[in-house]
Amino acid sequence: MKDQDYEEIAQKLRETLGEGKVFTQTFHRMAYSRDWSPRDAKEAYLPDIVVRPFSIEEASKMVKIANEYKIPVIPYAGGTGMSGASVPIYGGISVDMKGLDKVKEVDVKNMTVTCGVGITILRLNEILAEYGLWFPHDPESKPASTVGSAIACNNDGTFAIKYGRTPDFLLNTVVVTGTGQILRIGHRKALVSSTGLNLMPLFIGSEGTLGLVCEATLRIYPLPKARAVLGLLFRSITDAINSLQRLLQAGLSVESAHVNCGRRLNFYTHSFRLKHNRDPDIPEWTDAVLFVSFNGDSKVVDFSKEYALKLVEETDGELLKEEAMVESWWNSKHTGSFIPFRQKWPDSQREKKFGAADLGLPVGRIEEGYQRYLEIAEKNGLEILGMCVYNEKASCISPSISFAVWVDDKDPENVRGWWNYVKEMSYMAVDLEGTMSTYWGDGEFRIGYNRYEHGDSLDVMMQIKKIFDPNNIMNPGKKFSVDEINKITVKIEKN
Ligand SMILES: Cc1cc2nc3c(=O)[nH]c(=O)nc-3n(C[C@H](O)[C@H](O)[C@H](O)COP(=O)(O)OP(=O)(O)OC[C@H]3O[C@@H](n4cnc5c(N)ncnc54)[C@H](O)[C@@H]3O)c2cc1C
């Protein structure tokens, strides 16, 4: 398409949506050219047009125009995604979803909130706190990442071991499909339903490839009255996992639980050293740390803490005495003020990029996965940062594992090594009876080899995509290869 065609489309969008919602200047377009995926520092894909709709109707009108001209529509929220999923690799219209940020209703009686999905998770919780309520989905990126991308990426949250994540929260949603059709899907404020076909899960983790998610009704909870946070030291990852299993089996009110390998512990020992100018008091045998929190009424929390310590002793673990380290773990998850994210250790985010393969492995294969990670990272010339096992389903060990490395995005060779690392790690996850991704999705980079996980089901997925988005305008080049999807025809006709 020629520049003058884009100018024509932008003009049509301006006439339809009004002023202040359509942008074509380079500096505007630059802001939507990257996300947090480690890539060559010089690489940038500019959208041709940026649109910021403020209502579902505006979003629908915009998609109808894009569909008429068959140009890509790429939903963009906080830009903190790590798989290139919001990068406009084929140009087109980047849609800034943050204009849809209004809280429509806080229904205290029914414990739901209905909101525009462009609201950040942090802001939503600030508003809910005024009612003593809480949306307990808590990614570290919450100051920037939105409810819409929590749905579109099905991302991880710190408190999922108690509350679950998007499939457990999302009751109802309004979407705009690739033809501009507005659809309400879900079961209003009911928590469960067995009518019709359940379309909502299709949008959870769809990465903008089926349409724009515009509104959500979410299940919410009372703010916890009390909380206790502990750091527990173990001789191995397996010991830490077994101990966590024991806490859950005992019925304790576990609110969050992260198992870090010895290397990842360096995050916290380093920040401790910077702050206190001494080494933390940690036994030499330590090779894993479990950070865990409990919530509920204060008596329950006190009991949970005491009982947990008793169980941990029985499983050969020990309490981490350095409370400053426990605090820095909590800060790393909740305040965005964690020192290693800002300062120069071992290199800051400005020097190098934090990259993590985000695999889902069955609990019995974690140690095996860890050994393979060390080999694969080394083979691809990447500095190893360590592994953290998040738990993402209520009341059980449900590993979503971040296998982290540093990536030097000023070195194209290192960036290539990173993407090869992601690929080899992804294959490894499937070989170990797991899944390639638990919070990134496929994005731009898993195309081509995600068939290794899904086989012929990938063809069925592409047919489903075509039902919602017949012209493949919704985030093309993500999840599915454009060449493959162009070969698929699905015809739906209504007499
Ligand atoms: C410092 C940092 C910490 C992080 N911590 C976590 C964490 O704890 N847990 C975790 O899971 N991830 C984490 N991430 C990764 C990232 O934040 C999440 O994947 C997040 O969901 C991306 O949100 P975003 O709003 O920035 O979305 P974007 O990067 O803008 O978009 C992500 C994808 O969602 C699509 N999308 C966005 N909004 C919509 C919509 N309304 N309708 C349809 N599609 C849409 C986009 O097209 C794209 O495919 C972290 C990232 C960083 C940089």
Tab-separated table of C-alpha atoms and ligand atoms in Angstrom, residues 34-36 73-87 95 97-98 100 117-118 121 137-142 144-158 165 203 206-215 332-333 341 349 354 390 392 400 438-440 443 474-475 478, ligand 1:
chain	number	residue	atom	x	y	z
A	34	ARG	CA	8.435	-1.970	20.054
A	35	ASP	CA	7.505	-3.884	23.149
A	36	TRP	CA	9.790	-5.372	25.815
A	73	VAL	CA	-5.024	-3.795	13.185
A	74	ILE	CA	-2.654	-4.319	16.105
A	75	PRO	CA	-3.988	-3.866	19.628
A	76	TYR	CA	-1.433	-2.108	21.845
A	77	ALA	CA	-1.786	-1.647	25.594
A	78	GLY	CA	1.174	-1.129	27.964
A	79	GLY	CA	3.810	-2.398	25.511
A	80	THR	CA	5.376	-4.547	28.264
A	81	GLY	CA	4.778	-7.828	26.427
A	82	MET	CA	7.874	-9.949	25.866
A	83	SER	CA	7.035	-11.785	22.659
A	84	GLY	CA	6.688	-8.975	20.144
A	85	ALA	CA	2.923	-9.560	20.147
A	86	SER	CA	2.004	-5.864	19.969
A	87	VAL	CA	4.691	-4.954	17.428
A	95	VAL	CA	-4.805	0.664	18.300
A	97	MET	CA	-6.519	0.402	23.892
A	98	LYS	CA	-5.784	2.603	26.899
A	100	LEU	CA	-11.069	2.438	27.031
A	117	VAL	CA	-10.041	-3.018	29.433
A	118	GLY	CA	-7.538	-0.211	28.816
A	121	ILE	CA	-4.308	-3.288	36.799
A	137	HIS	CA	-4.464	-10.569	39.559
A	138	ASP	CA	-1.046	-9.113	40.082
A	139	PRO	CA	1.618	-9.178	37.371
A	140	GLU	CA	4.800	-7.269	38.213
A	141	SER	CA	4.099	-5.071	35.223
A	142	LYS	CA	0.787	-3.843	36.701
A	144	ALA	CA	1.625	-0.347	32.805
A	145	SER	CA	-0.103	-3.559	31.804
A	146	THR	CA	-3.855	-3.581	31.406
A	147	VAL	CA	-6.876	-5.749	32.076
A	148	GLY	CA	-7.175	-6.226	28.293
A	149	SER	CA	-3.743	-7.706	27.960
A	150	ALA	CA	-4.274	-9.877	31.056
A	151	ILE	CA	-7.048	-11.378	28.931
A	152	ALA	CA	-5.196	-11.256	25.614
A	153	CYS	CA	-2.030	-12.838	27.054
A	154	ASN	CA	-3.549	-14.901	29.880
A	155	ASN	CA	-0.648	-13.696	31.945
A	156	ASP	CA	0.752	-14.718	35.314
A	157	GLY	CA	-0.031	-13.094	38.631
A	158	THR	CA	1.616	-13.383	42.033
A	165	ARG	CA	-5.873	-16.161	36.888
A	203	PHE	CA	-10.212	-14.790	23.583
A	206	SER	CA	-5.635	-14.825	21.787
A	207	GLU	CA	-3.030	-11.988	21.649
A	208	GLY	CA	-5.295	-9.732	19.646
A	209	THR	CA	-5.574	-12.192	16.758
A	210	LEU	CA	-9.367	-12.634	16.966
A	211	GLY	CA	-10.452	-9.094	17.715
A	212	LEU	CA	-10.289	-6.266	20.222
A	213	VAL	CA	-11.281	-7.095	23.773
A	214	CYS	CA	-13.043	-3.921	24.903
A	215	GLU	CA	-14.924	-4.491	28.133
A	332	SER	CA	10.200	-6.880	43.289
A	333	LYS	CA	6.691	-8.227	42.785
A	341	PHE	CA	15.524	-3.616	37.913
A	349	GLN	CA	17.791	-3.236	32.102
A	354	PHE	CA	16.041	-9.400	30.929
A	390	TYR	CA	5.495	-19.365	39.804
A	392	GLU	CA	-0.744	-20.293	38.571
A	400	SER	CA	4.777	-21.541	35.266
A	438	THR	CA	2.553	-19.884	30.158
A	439	TYR	CA	2.346	-16.086	29.942
A	440	TRP	CA	3.970	-14.701	26.815
A	443	GLY	CA	3.744	-13.701	19.742
A	474	MET	CA	-6.216	-8.766	13.392
A	475	ASN	CA	-2.590	-8.769	14.484
A	478	LYS	CA	1.315	-13.389	15.475
B	1	LIG	C1	9.064	-5.429	34.160
B	1	LIG	C2	8.069	-6.428	33.625
B	1	LIG	C3	7.431	-7.284	34.501
B	1	LIG	C4	6.515	-8.231	34.007
B	1	LIG	N1	5.875	-9.038	34.886
B	1	LIG	C5	4.997	-9.956	34.439
B	1	LIG	C6	4.317	-10.820	35.347
B	1	LIG	O1	4.483	-10.734	36.555
B	1	LIG	N2	3.458	-11.736	34.821
B	1	LIG	C7	3.246	-11.838	33.471
B	1	LIG	O2	2.492	-12.688	33.044
B	1	LIG	N3	3.861	-11.027	32.609
B	1	LIG	C8	4.723	-10.101	33.051
B	1	LIG	N4	5.366	-9.286	32.166
B	1	LIG	C9	5.065	-9.431	30.730
B	1	LIG	C10	3.919	-8.464	30.289
B	1	LIG	O3	3.795	-7.417	31.144
B	1	LIG	C11	2.598	-9.152	30.235
B	1	LIG	O4	2.646	-10.115	29.249
B	1	LIG	C12	1.399	-8.214	29.963
B	1	LIG	O5	0.220	-8.957	29.856
B	1	LIG	C13	1.525	-7.343	28.740
B	1	LIG	O6	0.652	-6.282	28.970
B	1	LIG	P1	0.628	-4.929	28.170
B	1	LIG	O7	-0.572	-4.181	28.649
B	1	LIG	O8	1.910	-4.228	28.292
B	1	LIG	O9	0.340	-5.462	26.697
B	1	LIG	P2	1.050	-5.242	25.301
B	1	LIG	O10	2.481	-5.643	25.365
B	1	LIG	O11	0.767	-3.884	24.796
B	1	LIG	O12	0.238	-6.300	24.439
B	1	LIG	C14	0.366	-7.664	24.680
B	1	LIG	C15	-0.564	-8.444	23.753
B	1	LIG	O13	-1.918	-8.229	24.105
B	1	LIG	C16	-2.648	-7.737	22.974
B	1	LIG	N5	-3.659	-6.842	23.510
B	1	LIG	C17	-3.491	-5.850	24.408
B	1	LIG	N6	-4.672	-5.294	24.715
B	1	LIG	C18	-5.614	-5.938	23.982
B	1	LIG	C19	-7.017	-5.819	23.859
B	1	LIG	N7	-7.701	-4.940	24.561
B	1	LIG	N8	-7.659	-6.631	23.005
B	1	LIG	C20	-6.985	-7.558	22.294
B	1	LIG	N9	-5.659	-7.720	22.385
B	1	LIG	C21	-4.976	-6.927	23.219
B	1	LIG	C22	-1.600	-7.101	22.099
B	1	LIG	O14	-1.986	-7.046	20.748
B	1	LIG	C23	-0.465	-8.065	22.296
B	1	LIG	O15	-0.711	-9.201	21.501
B	1	LIG	C24	6.261	-8.329	32.619
B	1	LIG	C25	6.892	-7.443	31.749
B	1	LIG	C26	7.785	-6.509	32.231
B	1	LIG	C27	8.438	-5.589	31.263
